[in-house]
XYZ file of N, CA and C in Angstrom:
432
model
N 6.095 12.053 -11.941
C 6.864 11.794 -10.897
C 7.933 10.996 -10.905
N 9.107 10.974 -11.213
C 9.866 10.228 -11.168
C 10.246 9.539 -9.266
N 9.629 8.026 -9.372
C 10.055 7.654 -7.781
C 11.178 6.297 -7.925
N 11.596 6.506 -7.192
C 12.840 4.976 -7.131
C 12.104 4.325 -5.986
N 11.735 2.775 -6.292
C 11.184 2.463 -4.879
C 12.138 1.490 -4.643
N 12.396 1.387 -3.101
C 13.454 0.365 -2.578
C 12.495 -0.174 -1.087
N 13.102 -1.304 -0.612
C 12.914 -2.018 0.551
C 13.230 -0.973 1.800
N 12.124 -1.037 2.489
C 12.777 0.343 3.688
C 13.215 -0.489 4.816
N 14.218 -0.051 5.888
C 14.389 -0.660 7.118
C 13.632 0.512 7.860
N 12.542 -0.101 9.000
C 11.967 0.821 9.419
C 13.055 1.182 11.003
N 13.960 0.107 11.246
C 14.608 0.619 12.143
C 15.416 2.195 12.348
N 15.137 2.228 10.938
C 16.101 3.558 10.748
C 15.321 4.784 11.018
N 15.881 5.864 12.298
C 15.014 6.377 12.612
C 14.382 7.479 11.819
N 15.297 7.783 10.552
C 15.087 8.551 9.221
C 13.415 8.084 8.672
N 13.479 6.754 8.116
C 12.847 6.049 7.369
C 11.470 5.737 8.139
N 11.581 5.415 9.581
C 10.655 5.054 10.472
C 9.763 6.649 10.915
N 10.611 8.234 10.976
C 9.729 9.351 10.601
C 8.771 9.699 9.550
N 9.533 9.154 8.152
C 9.039 9.450 7.083
C 7.616 8.464 6.903
N 7.639 7.374 7.599
C 6.549 6.305 7.171
C 5.616 6.674 8.107
N 5.646 7.269 9.333
C 4.905 7.861 10.324
C 3.876 8.845 9.625
N 5.033 9.773 9.030
C 4.021 11.028 8.239
C 3.109 10.461 7.264
N 3.727 9.490 6.230
C 2.469 8.943 5.227
C 1.509 8.406 6.233
N 1.540 7.750 6.615
C 0.176 6.672 7.764
C -0.574 8.118 8.732
N 0.076 9.452 9.092
C -0.243 10.338 9.352
C -1.408 10.746 8.275
N -0.959 10.814 7.416
C -1.980 11.647 6.419
C -2.892 10.500 5.790
N -2.627 9.419 6.066
C -3.935 8.642 5.655
C -5.301 8.558 6.167
N -6.044 8.301 5.267
C -7.553 7.847 5.789
C -7.870 7.304 7.272
N -8.329 7.580 7.752
C -9.271 6.998 8.930
C -9.454 5.573 8.682
N -10.144 5.504 7.464
C -10.737 4.374 7.171
C -9.828 2.843 7.065
N -8.915 3.772 6.739
C -7.275 2.797 5.972
C -6.962 2.267 7.623
N -6.805 3.307 8.388
C -5.910 2.579 9.957
C -6.832 1.753 10.518
N -8.023 1.648 9.923
C -9.167 0.742 11.268
C -9.321 1.796 12.349
N -9.398 3.013 12.277
C -9.095 3.537 13.304
C -8.748 3.371 14.453
N -7.259 2.660 13.972
C -6.112 2.599 14.809
C -4.999 4.107 14.694
N -4.278 4.671 15.803
C -3.685 5.819 15.696
C -2.530 5.437 14.755
N -1.444 6.055 14.601
C -0.395 5.743 13.565
C 0.499 5.004 13.679
N 0.891 4.874 15.084
C 1.899 4.300 15.718
C 1.171 2.738 15.902
N -0.142 2.626 16.219
C -0.591 1.316 16.613
C -0.801 0.697 15.094
N -1.339 1.337 13.908
C -1.428 0.754 12.701
C -0.165 0.399 12.176
N 1.025 0.944 12.053
C 2.233 0.342 11.808
C 2.744 -0.675 12.437
N 2.805 -0.694 13.730
C 3.145 -1.924 14.682
C 2.046 -3.252 14.254
N 0.698 -2.973 14.233
C -0.468 -4.216 13.878
C -0.006 -4.574 12.411
N -0.078 -3.877 11.677
C -0.333 -3.703 10.171
C 0.765 -3.833 9.193
N 1.720 -3.092 9.869
C 3.269 -2.814 8.542
C 4.471 -3.263 9.166
N 4.535 -3.501 10.420
C 5.746 -4.141 10.580
C 5.569 -5.677 10.790
N 4.439 -6.489 10.520
C 4.565 -7.693 10.442
C 4.872 -8.328 9.085
N 4.687 -7.798 8.170
C 4.840 -7.812 6.726
C 6.473 -8.281 6.258
N 6.223 -8.852 5.552
C 8.018 -9.367 5.075
C 8.867 -8.641 4.394
N 7.885 -7.971 3.635
C 8.626 -6.466 2.911
C 8.231 -5.163 3.371
N 8.808 -4.523 3.402
C 8.210 -3.013 3.640
C 8.912 -1.884 2.417
N 7.865 -1.460 1.570
C 8.835 -1.267 0.765
C 8.173 0.775 0.522
N 9.550 1.588 0.211
C 9.047 2.817 0.138
C 9.273 3.616 -1.498
N 8.451 4.325 -1.880
C 8.670 5.039 -2.763
C 9.573 6.375 -2.361
N 10.090 6.546 -3.037
C 11.373 7.592 -2.825
C 11.602 8.500 -3.949
N 11.220 10.320 -3.602
C 11.537 11.702 -4.513
C 11.989 12.229 -3.394
N 12.989 12.997 -4.194
C 14.462 13.996 -3.166
C 14.313 13.178 -2.276
N 15.198 12.142 -1.984
C 15.532 11.668 -0.669
C 14.540 12.135 0.389
N 13.405 11.748 0.283
C 12.312 11.279 1.063
C 11.105 10.239 0.691
N 11.093 9.720 2.039
C 9.746 8.759 1.536
C 8.409 9.260 1.098
N 8.100 9.074 -0.032
C 6.571 9.526 -0.125
C 5.426 8.559 -0.552
N 5.753 7.474 -0.022
C 4.484 6.370 -0.343
C 5.381 5.241 0.203
N 4.275 4.411 0.416
C 4.972 3.001 1.509
C 3.825 1.765 1.483
N 4.363 0.886 1.067
C 3.288 -0.794 1.172
C 4.080 -1.729 1.817
N 3.173 -2.419 2.779
C 3.806 -3.802 3.077
C 3.585 -4.751 1.961
N 4.177 -5.931 2.089
C 3.861 -7.235 1.156
C 3.833 -8.243 2.352
N 2.612 -9.100 2.682
C 2.474 -10.252 3.881
C 2.609 -11.247 2.959
N 3.132 -12.530 2.687
C 2.796 -13.786 2.318
C 1.660 -14.422 2.966
N 0.449 -14.850 2.185
C -0.694 -15.398 2.852
C -1.012 -16.860 2.021
N -1.870 -17.457 2.243
C -1.956 -19.114 1.743
C -2.439 -18.318 0.404
N -2.936 -17.277 0.122
C -3.747 -17.019 -1.437
C -2.618 -16.762 -2.231
N -1.564 -16.057 -1.698
C -0.684 -15.232 -2.731
C 0.271 -14.659 -1.264
N 0.901 -13.332 -2.390
C 1.297 -12.569 -1.688
C 0.015 -10.977 -1.574
N 0.469 -10.128 -0.112
C -1.074 -9.552 -0.114
C -0.279 -8.049 -0.004
N -0.436 -6.941 -0.623
C -0.198 -5.531 -0.300
C -1.286 -5.113 0.791
N -0.470 -4.385 1.773
C -0.858 -4.204 3.011
C -0.639 -2.494 3.371
N -1.616 -1.944 3.206
C -1.268 -0.095 3.958
C -0.719 0.448 2.824
N -1.101 0.312 1.419
C -0.893 1.395 0.402
C -0.880 2.446 0.671
N -0.219 3.777 0.699
C -0.730 5.011 0.774
C 0.509 5.930 0.329
N 0.153 6.914 0.032
C 0.928 7.732 -0.514
C 0.999 9.315 0.291
N 1.944 9.936 0.442
C 1.404 11.444 0.984
C 0.486 12.168 0.199
N -0.245 12.673 1.360
C -1.360 13.859 0.954
C -0.715 14.473 -0.314
N 0.449 15.373 0.106
C 0.887 16.636 -0.933
C 1.372 15.897 -2.400
N 1.260 14.609 -2.229
C 1.841 13.923 -3.528
C 1.365 12.995 -4.345
N -0.106 12.781 -4.062
C -0.985 12.041 -4.511
C -1.790 12.623 -5.401
N -2.225 11.983 -6.686
C -2.596 11.798 -7.688
C -1.840 12.234 -8.884
N -0.211 11.672 -8.185
C 0.752 12.330 -9.514
C 1.254 11.041 -9.719
N 0.341 10.048 -9.739
C 1.350 8.422 -10.269
C 1.985 7.326 -9.567
N 2.147 8.419 -8.174
C 3.336 7.899 -6.989
C 2.718 6.040 -6.754
N 1.534 6.060 -6.772
C 0.953 4.806 -6.165
C 1.250 3.455 -7.223
N 1.139 4.215 -8.812
C 1.205 3.043 -9.947
C 2.520 2.791 -9.830
N 3.356 4.212 -10.016
C 4.716 3.453 -10.362
C 5.567 2.721 -9.016
N 5.133 2.989 -7.630
C 5.424 1.867 -6.644
C 5.420 0.552 -6.821
N 3.964 0.242 -7.319
C 3.197 -0.923 -7.426
C 3.812 -1.640 -8.511
N 3.770 -1.049 -9.791
C 4.235 -1.801 -10.955
C 5.811 -1.871 -10.748
N 6.621 -1.048 -10.069
C 7.842 -1.229 -10.109
C 8.230 -2.727 -8.935
N 7.590 -2.602 -7.599
C 7.290 -3.647 -6.598
C 6.704 -5.086 -7.604
N 6.209 -5.267 -8.373
C 5.723 -6.223 -9.047
C 6.645 -7.038 -9.928
N 7.694 -6.431 -10.450
C 8.408 -6.761 -11.169
C 9.449 -7.816 -10.330
N 9.638 -7.486 -8.778
C 10.214 -8.491 -8.371
C 9.669 -9.535 -7.319
N 8.153 -9.713 -7.854
C 7.810 -10.616 -7.254
C 7.404 -11.658 -8.048
N 6.833 -12.839 -7.609
C 5.981 -14.149 -8.379
C 4.939 -14.175 -7.633
N 4.150 -15.347 -8.580
C 2.672 -15.565 -7.804
C 1.727 -14.670 -7.871
N 0.448 -15.059 -7.372
C -0.500 -14.241 -7.018
C -0.301 -13.088 -6.286
N -0.804 -12.048 -6.426
C -0.429 -10.710 -5.618
C -2.272 -10.444 -5.444
N -2.060 -9.286 -3.975
C -3.624 -9.402 -4.175
C -3.747 -7.984 -3.117
N -4.948 -7.363 -2.945
C -4.765 -6.458 -2.257
C -6.326 -6.275 -2.146
N -6.612 -5.798 -0.760
C -8.256 -5.747 -0.254
C -8.384 -4.281 0.229
N -9.302 -3.654 -0.299
C -9.309 -2.255 -0.367
C -10.648 -1.469 -0.078
N -10.352 -0.470 -0.095
C -11.887 0.104 0.143
C -12.520 0.377 -1.163
N -13.670 0.453 -1.439
C -14.128 0.503 -2.832
C -14.476 1.819 -3.593
N -13.507 2.112 -4.001
C -13.625 3.902 -4.511
C -13.005 4.066 -5.961
N -13.867 4.930 -6.542
C -12.983 5.419 -7.538
C -11.783 5.009 -8.341
N -11.037 5.946 -7.409
C -9.253 5.953 -7.664
C -8.552 4.813 -7.241
N -9.309 3.846 -6.636
C -8.350 2.336 -6.405
C -9.155 1.838 -7.584
N -10.538 1.959 -8.071
C -10.532 1.232 -9.627
C -9.708 1.304 -10.256
N -9.755 2.695 -10.486
C -8.927 3.060 -11.861
C -7.527 2.477 -11.924
N -6.732 2.735 -10.933
C -5.159 2.436 -10.489
C -4.967 0.661 -10.494
N -5.884 0.184 -9.719
C -5.523 -1.540 -10.068
C -6.369 -1.661 -11.220
N -7.510 -1.645 -12.119
C -7.828 -1.618 -13.195
C -6.061 -1.502 -14.152
N -5.593 -0.364 -14.272
C -4.455 0.037 -15.149
C -3.395 -0.770 -15.144
N -3.007 -1.399 -13.731
C -2.089 -1.997 -13.205
C -2.491 -3.675 -13.509
N -3.446 -3.832 -14.489
C -3.448 -5.281 -14.540
C -4.609 -6.109 -13.848
N -4.796 -5.648 -12.712
C -5.662 -6.633 -11.662
C -7.020 -6.652 -12.102
N -7.328 -7.948 -11.478
C -9.067 -8.119 -11.780
C -9.646 -8.142 -10.772
N -10.287 -7.202 -10.338
C -11.519 -7.231 -9.111
C -12.209 -8.255 -8.897
N -12.480 -8.501 -7.925
C -13.329 -9.922 -7.835
C -14.631 -9.048 -6.818
N -15.774 -10.034 -6.541
C -16.545 -9.644 -6.181
C -16.372 -9.053 -4.490
N -17.621 -8.394 -4.005
C -17.044 -7.925 -2.864
C -16.835 -8.554 -1.643
N -15.803 -8.632 -0.878
C -15.354 -8.951 0.179
C -16.267 -9.151 1.567
N -16.290 -7.791 1.674
C -16.845 -7.425 3.095
C -17.084 -5.746 3.069
N -18.490 -6.087 4.002
C -18.681 -4.387 4.460
C -18.591 -4.357 5.927
N -17.924 -3.217 6.232
C -17.495 -3.111 7.779
C -17.449 -1.645 8.146
N -18.527 -1.289 9.158
C -18.746 0.118 9.495
C -19.143 0.678 8.081
N -19.852 0.173 7.127
C -20.389 1.433 6.290
C -19.430 1.267 4.854
N -18.644 0.877 5.187
C -17.420 0.696 4.163
C -17.328 -0.084 3.417
N -17.612 -0.546 2.008
C -17.681 -1.524 0.957
C -15.954 -2.092 0.739
N -15.502 -3.053 1.207
C -13.946 -3.606 0.617
C -14.076 -4.689 -0.509
N -13.227 -4.475 -1.426
C -12.981 -5.287 -2.565
C -11.887 -5.778 -2.493
N -11.693 -6.872 -3.700
C -10.346 -7.588 -3.570
C -9.970 -7.664 -4.611
N -8.354 -6.969 -5.292
C -8.188 -7.234 -6.918
C -6.908 -8.251 -6.733
N -6.840 -8.788 -7.831
C -5.788 -9.908 -7.823
C -4.741 -9.665 -9.190
N -4.092 -10.302 -9.138
C -3.099 -10.333 -10.155
C -2.300 -11.520 -10.160
N -2.492 -12.333 -11.254
C -0.864 -13.677 -11.410
C 0.229 -12.465 -11.641
N 1.363 -13.090 -10.920
C 2.700 -12.243 -11.703
C 3.502 -13.507 -12.405
């Protein structure tokens, strides 16, 4: 699926609406049991950059980039449910990495689809970072 990746302006009503649809589709564990608006306000809005994956003039995926002492962290990587398993997340992260330098990491739920995605992107899986409510989280890192 051909995806165009560009920075989002979440103050734009149409882009904000698409962003809300993406996170409404996200698994509850990802939103940390927050409602969609609270998740966006708490986790996505504070990011220095928010990127969207576009297809047919609609945003079908999103991710934030937050600078930390450890490098740059991917926050809230999510693709609309109707377009999952088509390489959208791969295309998004691959294109975003071209514009970044230094360490890049994501902390995410331990699951096979995540393992496949980040392994294919050349990230290195780190040991277990934490267990939270029965969910095992891991950290994936890559030096850009």
